[in-house]
Amino acid sequence: MKNTMKTISKLSPQRGAGIISKPIPTIQDDEILIKVLTASVCGTDVHIYDYNDWAKSRIKIPQVMGHELAGEVIEIGSKVTSVKLGDIVSAETHIICGTCEFCLSGQGHICQNTEILGVDRDGAFAEYIAIPAKNAWINNPKIDPAYLCVQEPLGNAIHTVTSGEVKGKTIAIVGVGPIGLMAVNVAKALGARLIIAVDINSYRLNLSKELGAHMALNSLNDDVTKIILEATNGYGVDVVCEMSGAPTALHQAFSFLKKGGRLSILGLPDHPMTIDVANEIVFKGITIHGITGRRIMTTWQQGKELIDAGLLDLDKIVTHILPFDDYEHAFELMHSGNCGKIVLRVSIGDHK
């Protein structure tokens, strides 16, 4: 095997990224080496590409980007027994310590010592990546890796939608970027009675209807609160999944969430924001869930069951599959919003 690999890396403290060669990682006794077949582009990658304030405070340059992947195991450490050579795997991208209070109580998704692939250590926009074997999720090799690599963000959508009851409920998905689109599809698969997508991007609103939304509202043109209240007999929806991170969208969400309802927040505002605690939370008696990452490995299992049952439309969620070298076009598409999930073909092997 060759000694170096091609990577997409953050090379300088400014907008953009570049392709450079780096040594192929060497693995520890508890790690595996993966030949990356596909890697999908995440909003986090866009933040790093744009080098926003968060990236400036977190990313150490040079840094191999990316964290959502599918690939083939080509080397295993001496202590690894859970994975074998040739397995097609994806990766839980939060590497947790396993020893803190949160890990020991089954809440590894909020581990005190989390490291994230492509953020705190070299990531998946590379021909090869080394990860702890415990972070590998073994896939059905018959499924196209273009769909297998999106299971990590799918887990975020599942975590957000299923932080409370879904079946028979009315639910609004606010912000239908790639993870929001997945949330729409998950809500449909789990039997939500009424699914309402809210966004400002017509492309994604149209796609949300293909994925299961009964109503798709453009908050630039539609009186969202009025329409949702009319559709719910004046009560509002049982559940709001806030995926956008836009303060105005979050404030509006309180206005159409039913009293006693659930608000699950995955979207991250760029700056601190003010909330009317008395009127938006206390007097409405609502429950708020902050969603971070995936419940390790519960949401992976939930995703597998939905995929195996044919309940998810991954072929519609993934709208673009591009060559690895065409990464700049991928980021242009992400900035435009005229896409669902974008996947880069990193390596071509037996699994095409």
Tab-separated table of C-alpha atoms in Angstrom:
chain	number	residue	atom	x	y	z
A	1	MET	CA	0.000	0.000	0.000
A	2	LYS	CA	1.175	3.516	-0.717
A	3	ASN	CA	2.425	5.702	2.152
A	4	THR	CA	0.499	8.901	1.482
A	5	MET	CA	-3.113	9.814	0.852
A	6	LYS	CA	-5.086	12.645	-0.675
A	7	THR	CA	-7.034	14.857	1.749
A	8	ILE	CA	-9.267	17.923	1.746
A	9	SER	CA	-7.814	20.057	4.514
A	10	LYS	CA	-8.200	23.445	6.125
A	11	LEU	CA	-4.868	25.021	5.264
A	12	SER	CA	-5.070	28.684	6.257
A	13	PRO	CA	-7.074	31.006	8.535
A	14	GLN	CA	-9.387	32.221	5.779
A	15	ARG	CA	-12.281	31.012	3.667
A	16	GLY	CA	-11.652	27.864	1.659
A	17	ALA	CA	-9.816	24.549	1.778
A	18	GLY	CA	-7.303	22.680	-0.341
A	19	ILE	CA	-6.248	19.228	-1.446
A	20	ILE	CA	-2.947	18.061	0.026
A	21	SER	CA	-1.171	14.761	0.585
A	22	LYS	CA	-0.614	13.478	4.101
A	23	PRO	CA	0.832	10.258	5.505
A	24	ILE	CA	-1.666	7.423	5.839
A	25	PRO	CA	-2.506	7.131	9.559
A	26	THR	CA	-0.966	4.412	11.675
A	27	ILE	CA	-3.365	2.697	14.052
A	28	GLN	CA	-3.241	1.935	17.770
A	29	ASP	CA	-4.073	-1.488	19.210
A	30	ASP	CA	-7.732	-0.538	19.671
A	31	GLU	CA	-8.178	1.198	16.311
A	32	ILE	CA	-9.057	0.297	12.742
A	33	LEU	CA	-7.906	1.766	9.440
A	34	ILE	CA	-10.686	2.513	6.980
A	35	LYS	CA	-10.407	3.028	3.243
A	36	VAL	CA	-12.946	5.820	2.826
A	37	LEU	CA	-15.406	5.161	0.010
A	38	THR	CA	-17.778	8.082	0.543
A	39	ALA	CA	-17.982	11.151	2.755
A	40	SER	CA	-20.906	13.547	3.027
A	41	VAL	CA	-20.729	17.283	3.594
A	42	CYS	CA	-22.105	18.675	6.851
A	43	GLY	CA	-22.989	22.162	8.014
A	44	THR	CA	-20.031	21.915	10.375
A	45	ASP	CA	-17.769	21.453	7.357
A	46	VAL	CA	-19.265	24.619	5.876
A	47	HIS	CA	-18.451	26.534	9.071
A	48	ILE	CA	-14.859	25.296	8.867
A	49	TYR	CA	-14.653	26.071	5.146
A	50	ASP	CA	-15.988	29.595	5.766
A	51	TYR	CA	-13.797	29.928	8.868
A	52	ASN	CA	-16.476	31.540	11.016
A	53	ASP	CA	-16.009	32.595	14.639
A	54	TRP	CA	-16.633	29.078	15.923
A	55	ALA	CA	-14.046	27.612	13.544
A	56	LYS	CA	-11.515	30.263	14.523
A	57	SER	CA	-11.865	29.231	18.156
A	58	ARG	CA	-11.863	25.469	17.572
A	59	ILE	CA	-9.937	24.365	14.475
A	60	LYS	CA	-6.187	23.843	14.538
A	61	ILE	CA	-4.682	24.418	11.108
A	62	PRO	CA	-3.809	22.314	9.129
A	63	GLN	CA	-6.787	20.036	9.720
A	64	VAL	CA	-8.265	17.260	7.581
A	65	MET	CA	-11.960	18.111	7.328
A	66	GLY	CA	-15.056	15.929	7.241
A	67	HIS	CA	-16.604	13.393	9.575
A	68	GLU	CA	-19.517	11.630	7.857
A	69	LEU	CA	-18.191	8.530	6.113
A	70	ALA	CA	-18.571	5.000	4.880
A	71	GLY	CA	-15.639	2.797	4.030
A	72	GLU	CA	-13.946	-0.587	4.093
A	73	VAL	CA	-11.898	-1.842	7.033
A	74	ILE	CA	-8.431	-2.668	5.700
A	75	GLU	CA	-6.433	-2.984	8.930
A	76	ILE	CA	-7.331	-3.791	12.532
A	77	GLY	CA	-5.432	-3.288	15.769
A	78	SER	CA	-4.211	-6.229	17.844
A	79	LYS	CA	-6.920	-5.751	20.494
A	80	VAL	CA	-9.834	-5.361	18.083
A	81	THR	CA	-12.422	-8.145	18.095
A	82	SER	CA	-15.651	-6.342	17.176
A	83	VAL	CA	-14.725	-5.550	13.568
A	84	LYS	CA	-13.117	-7.673	10.876
A	85	LEU	CA	-11.190	-6.959	7.702
A	86	GLY	CA	-13.483	-6.198	4.786
A	87	ASP	CA	-16.364	-4.905	6.875
A	88	ILE	CA	-18.131	-1.885	5.396
A	89	VAL	CA	-18.486	0.572	8.249
A	90	SER	CA	-19.629	4.057	9.111
A	91	ALA	CA	-18.343	6.005	12.096
A	92	GLU	CA	-19.844	7.480	15.223
A	93	THR	CA	-17.889	10.696	14.977
A	94	HIS	CA	-17.948	11.616	18.667
A	95	ILE	CA	-15.062	9.797	20.306
A	96	ILE	CA	-15.989	9.531	23.974
A	97	CYS	CA	-13.876	8.688	27.010
A	98	GLY	CA	-16.121	5.990	28.488
A	99	THR	CA	-15.122	6.898	32.048
A	100	CYS	CA	-16.792	10.221	32.927
A	101	GLU	CA	-20.091	10.477	34.815
A	102	PHE	CA	-22.041	10.971	31.596
A	103	CYS	CA	-20.549	8.004	29.761
A	104	LEU	CA	-21.048	5.746	32.777
A	105	SER	CA	-24.714	6.756	33.060
A	106	GLY	CA	-25.534	6.011	29.419
A	107	GLN	CA	-25.246	9.603	28.230
A	108	GLY	CA	-22.100	9.337	26.162
A	109	HIS	CA	-23.472	11.879	23.682
A	110	ILE	CA	-22.660	14.564	26.287
A	111	CYS	CA	-19.308	13.058	27.336
A	112	GLN	CA	-17.143	15.516	29.240
A	113	ASN	CA	-14.115	14.653	27.096
A	114	THR	CA	-15.544	14.263	23.589
A	115	GLU	CA	-13.279	14.515	20.554
A	116	ILE	CA	-14.910	14.979	17.153
A	117	LEU	CA	-13.563	13.643	13.868
A	118	GLY	CA	-12.711	16.445	11.467
A	119	VAL	CA	-12.808	18.993	14.281
A	120	ASP	CA	-10.491	17.900	17.089
A	121	ARG	CA	-8.571	15.330	15.032
A	122	ASP	CA	-8.102	14.553	11.352
A	123	GLY	CA	-11.330	13.696	9.607
A	124	ALA	CA	-12.960	11.783	6.786
A	125	PHE	CA	-12.238	13.945	3.741
A	126	ALA	CA	-9.321	11.634	3.066
A	127	GLU	CA	-8.607	8.365	1.341
A	128	TYR	CA	-7.971	6.704	4.709
A	129	ILE	CA	-8.935	7.366	8.316
A	130	ALA	CA	-8.101	5.719	11.634
A	131	ILE	CA	-10.823	5.502	14.285
A	132	PRO	CA	-11.337	3.581	17.532
A	133	ALA	CA	-12.976	0.248	16.745
A	134	LYS	CA	-15.710	1.036	19.281
A	135	ASN	CA	-16.807	3.901	17.017
A	136	ALA	CA	-17.360	1.682	13.987
A	137	TRP	CA	-20.900	0.856	12.895
A	138	ILE	CA	-20.989	-2.256	10.719
A	139	ASN	CA	-23.200	-1.803	7.668
A	140	ASN	CA	-25.130	-3.951	5.257
A	141	PRO	CA	-22.608	-4.233	2.385
A	142	LYS	CA	-25.425	-4.424	-0.167
A	143	ILE	CA	-26.352	-0.769	0.432
A	144	ASP	CA	-24.591	1.902	-1.640
A	145	PRO	CA	-21.973	3.687	0.513
A	146	ALA	CA	-23.417	6.973	-0.779
A	147	TYR	CA	-26.342	6.300	1.542
A	148	LEU	CA	-24.391	4.641	4.342
A	149	CYS	CA	-22.271	7.732	4.990
A	150	VAL	CA	-25.310	9.841	5.911
A	151	GLN	CA	-26.278	7.719	8.918
A	152	GLU	CA	-24.402	10.012	11.295
A	153	PRO	CA	-26.539	13.108	10.532
A	154	LEU	CA	-29.550	10.815	10.264
A	155	GLY	CA	-28.885	9.989	13.913
A	156	ASN	CA	-29.128	13.687	14.765
A	157	ALA	CA	-32.525	13.829	13.072
A	158	ILE	CA	-33.699	10.695	14.862
A	159	HIS	CA	-32.488	12.027	18.226
A	160	THR	CA	-34.367	15.299	17.673
A	161	VAL	CA	-37.626	13.773	16.471
A	162	THR	CA	-37.727	10.940	19.022
A	163	SER	CA	-36.892	12.867	22.188
A	164	GLY	CA	-40.618	12.417	22.896
A	165	GLU	CA	-43.698	10.762	21.421
A	166	VAL	CA	-44.115	10.996	17.645
A	167	LYS	CA	-46.817	8.583	16.497
A	168	GLY	CA	-50.130	10.321	15.989
A	169	LYS	CA	-48.682	13.735	16.857
A	170	THR	CA	-48.667	17.001	14.929
A	171	ILE	CA	-45.107	18.150	14.319
A	172	ALA	CA	-43.400	21.170	12.758
A	173	ILE	CA	-39.848	20.853	11.445
A	174	VAL	CA	-38.397	24.369	11.438
A	175	GLY	CA	-35.414	24.538	9.098
A	176	VAL	CA	-35.298	21.842	6.434
A	177	GLY	CA	-31.647	21.761	5.565
A	178	PRO	CA	-30.267	18.237	5.123
A	179	ILE	CA	-30.877	17.179	8.739
A	180	GLY	CA	-34.272	18.873	8.785
A	181	LEU	CA	-35.216	16.975	5.625
A	182	MET	CA	-34.165	13.775	7.343
A	183	ALA	CA	-36.311	14.762	10.332
A	184	VAL	CA	-39.329	15.130	8.043
A	185	ASN	CA	-38.706	11.658	6.637
A	186	VAL	CA	-38.203	10.158	10.111
A	187	ALA	CA	-41.408	11.773	11.402
A	188	LYS	CA	-43.290	10.254	8.470
A	189	ALA	CA	-41.741	6.837	9.067
A	190	LEU	CA	-42.714	6.933	12.746
A	191	GLY	CA	-46.328	7.823	12.104
A	192	ALA	CA	-46.681	11.534	12.812
A	193	ARG	CA	-50.252	12.626	11.986
A	194	LEU	CA	-49.414	16.040	10.528
A	195	ILE	CA	-45.941	17.141	9.419
A	196	ILE	CA	-45.320	20.812	8.643
A	197	ALA	CA	-42.016	21.972	7.139
A	198	VAL	CA	-40.964	25.599	7.641
A	199	ASP	CA	-38.049	27.234	5.817
A	200	ILE	CA	-37.167	30.106	3.489
A	201	ASN	CA	-35.713	27.965	0.676
A	202	SER	CA	-38.175	26.854	-1.997
A	203	TYR	CA	-35.972	24.006	-3.240
A	204	ARG	CA	-35.830	22.390	0.175
A	205	LEU	CA	-39.496	23.049	0.927
A	206	ASN	CA	-40.446	21.251	-2.280
A	207	LEU	CA	-38.140	18.387	-1.356
A	208	SER	CA	-39.691	18.213	2.114
A	209	LYS	CA	-43.059	17.435	0.516
A	210	GLU	CA	-41.493	14.535	-1.387
A	211	LEU	CA	-40.148	13.242	1.927
A	212	GLY	CA	-43.437	13.341	3.789
A	213	ALA	CA	-44.382	16.893	4.772
A	214	HIS	CA	-48.124	17.518	4.496
A	215	MET	CA	-47.568	21.286	4.459
A	216	ALA	CA	-44.495	23.307	3.443
A	217	LEU	CA	-44.480	26.934	4.549
A	218	ASN	CA	-42.114	29.670	3.425
A	219	SER	CA	-41.684	32.036	6.361
A	220	LEU	CA	-40.705	34.857	3.984
A	221	ASN	CA	-44.097	34.766	2.284
A	222	ASP	CA	-46.510	32.830	4.480
A	223	ASP	CA	-48.102	33.829	7.783
A	224	VAL	CA	-46.680	30.708	9.382
A	225	THR	CA	-48.234	31.063	12.828
A	226	LYS	CA	-51.695	31.841	11.453
A	227	ILE	CA	-51.617	28.921	9.016
A	228	ILE	CA	-50.387	26.425	11.621
A	229	LEU	CA	-52.945	27.522	14.202
A	230	GLU	CA	-55.711	27.201	11.613
A	231	ALA	CA	-54.498	23.710	10.716
A	232	THR	CA	-54.543	22.638	14.379
A	233	ASN	CA	-57.893	24.067	15.502
A	234	GLY	CA	-56.179	26.987	17.169
A	235	TYR	CA	-54.046	24.877	19.499
A	236	GLY	CA	-50.703	24.676	17.705
A	237	VAL	CA	-48.561	21.630	17.028
A	238	ASP	CA	-47.672	19.007	19.625
A	239	VAL	CA	-43.990	19.072	18.696
A	240	VAL	CA	-41.554	21.568	17.206
A	241	CYS	CA	-38.139	20.392	16.041
A	242	GLU	CA	-36.016	23.533	15.652
A	243	MET	CA	-33.232	22.758	13.187
A	244	SER	CA	-32.436	26.191	11.752
A	245	GLY	CA	-30.592	27.997	14.533
A	246	ALA	CA	-32.229	31.251	13.418
A	247	PRO	CA	-33.358	33.317	16.440
A	248	THR	CA	-36.386	34.699	14.584
A	249	ALA	CA	-37.470	31.175	13.659
A	250	LEU	CA	-37.095	29.972	17.238
A	251	HIS	CA	-39.132	32.871	18.598
A	252	GLN	CA	-41.833	32.198	16.031
A	253	ALA	CA	-41.848	28.514	16.967
A	254	PHE	CA	-43.031	29.349	20.481
A	255	SER	CA	-46.089	31.028	18.953
A	256	PHE	CA	-47.327	27.893	17.177
A	257	LEU	CA	-46.268	25.274	19.737
A	258	LYS	CA	-49.230	23.918	21.676
A	259	LYS	CA	-49.467	24.501	25.421
A	260	GLY	CA	-47.845	21.515	27.094
A	261	GLY	CA	-46.001	20.742	23.865
A	262	ARG	CA	-42.417	19.692	23.210
A	263	LEU	CA	-39.669	21.834	21.696
A	264	SER	CA	-36.543	19.930	20.637
A	265	ILE	CA	-33.688	22.212	19.601
A	266	LEU	CA	-30.835	21.025	17.386
A	267	GLY	CA	-30.123	24.288	15.520
A	268	LEU	CA	-27.397	26.523	16.921
A	269	PRO	CA	-27.809	30.322	16.892
A	270	ASP	CA	-24.644	32.185	15.934
A	271	HIS	CA	-24.938	34.429	18.984
A	272	PRO	CA	-26.680	34.390	22.384
A	273	MET	CA	-30.365	35.260	22.122
A	274	THR	CA	-33.125	36.469	24.422
A	275	ILE	CA	-36.163	34.322	25.223
A	276	ASP	CA	-39.316	35.420	27.051
A	277	VAL	CA	-39.131	32.699	29.699
A	278	ALA	CA	-42.426	33.623	31.355
A	279	ASN	CA	-44.646	33.782	28.282
A	280	GLU	CA	-42.834	31.482	25.859
A	281	ILE	CA	-41.996	28.694	28.311
A	282	VAL	CA	-43.439	28.826	31.830
A	283	PHE	CA	-47.038	29.896	31.194
A	284	LYS	CA	-47.258	27.539	28.210
A	285	GLY	CA	-46.003	24.615	30.291
A	286	ILE	CA	-43.799	23.342	27.499
A	287	THR	CA	-40.897	20.900	27.652
A	288	ILE	CA	-37.619	21.847	25.977
A	289	HIS	CA	-34.976	19.350	24.939
A	290	GLY	CA	-31.482	20.395	23.908
A	291	ILE	CA	-30.228	17.909	21.321
A	292	THR	CA	-26.546	17.214	20.830
A	293	GLY	CA	-25.165	14.444	18.669
A	294	ARG	CA	-26.623	10.968	18.673
A	295	ARG	CA	-27.497	8.704	21.581
A	296	ILE	CA	-24.574	6.303	21.263
A	297	MET	CA	-25.388	3.800	19.816
A	298	THR	CA	-29.173	3.858	20.269
A	299	THR	CA	-29.954	6.186	17.385
A	300	TRP	CA	-27.674	4.163	15.101
A	301	GLN	CA	-29.792	1.086	15.828
A	302	GLN	CA	-32.992	3.053	15.266
A	303	GLY	CA	-31.640	4.273	11.936
A	304	LYS	CA	-30.670	0.764	10.889
A	305	GLU	CA	-34.169	-0.498	11.640
A	306	LEU	CA	-35.769	2.281	9.591
A	307	ILE	CA	-33.385	1.688	6.670
A	308	ASP	CA	-33.805	-2.098	6.773
A	309	ALA	CA	-37.589	-1.675	6.788
A	310	GLY	CA	-37.400	0.550	3.704
A	311	LEU	CA	-39.079	3.428	5.544
A	312	LEU	CA	-36.573	6.148	4.593
A	313	ASP	CA	-36.096	7.788	1.194
A	314	LEU	CA	-32.319	8.103	1.254
A	315	ASP	CA	-32.233	8.318	-2.539
A	316	LYS	CA	-34.204	11.576	-2.278
A	317	ILE	CA	-32.328	12.924	0.746
A	318	VAL	CA	-29.009	12.508	-1.111
A	319	THR	CA	-29.421	14.893	-4.037
A	320	HIS	CA	-25.829	15.156	-5.285
A	321	ILE	CA	-22.997	12.622	-5.546
A	322	LEU	CA	-19.776	14.316	-6.653
A	323	PRO	CA	-16.156	13.303	-7.284
A	324	PHE	CA	-13.793	13.954	-4.380
A	325	ASP	CA	-11.881	16.627	-6.298
A	326	ASP	CA	-15.112	18.547	-6.933
A	327	TYR	CA	-15.374	19.580	-3.279
A	328	GLU	CA	-15.521	23.307	-4.078
A	329	HIS	CA	-18.709	22.739	-6.073
A	330	ALA	CA	-20.102	20.847	-3.091
A	331	PHE	CA	-19.550	23.851	-0.842
A	332	GLU	CA	-21.059	26.182	-3.455
A	333	LEU	CA	-24.178	24.024	-3.486
A	334	MET	CA	-24.323	24.012	0.303
A	335	HIS	CA	-24.111	27.796	0.355
A	336	SER	CA	-26.887	28.090	-2.239
A	337	GLY	CA	-29.236	25.861	-0.289
A	338	ASN	CA	-30.325	24.192	-3.517
A	339	CYS	CA	-29.442	20.703	-2.388
A	340	GLY	CA	-30.270	18.002	0.067
A	341	LYS	CA	-27.383	15.893	1.275
A	342	ILE	CA	-24.177	16.065	-0.786
A	343	VAL	CA	-21.870	13.055	-0.948
A	344	LEU	CA	-18.279	12.919	-2.188
A	345	ARG	CA	-17.026	9.694	-3.790
A	346	VAL	CA	-13.596	9.364	-2.211
A	347	SER	CA	-12.425	5.953	-3.377
A	348	ILE	CA	-13.827	3.487	-5.847
A	349	GLY	CA	-13.635	-0.141	-4.846
A	350	ASP	CA	-15.836	-3.189	-5.005
A	351	HIS	CA	-18.694	-1.204	-3.469
A	352	LYS	CA	-19.764	1.415	-5.997
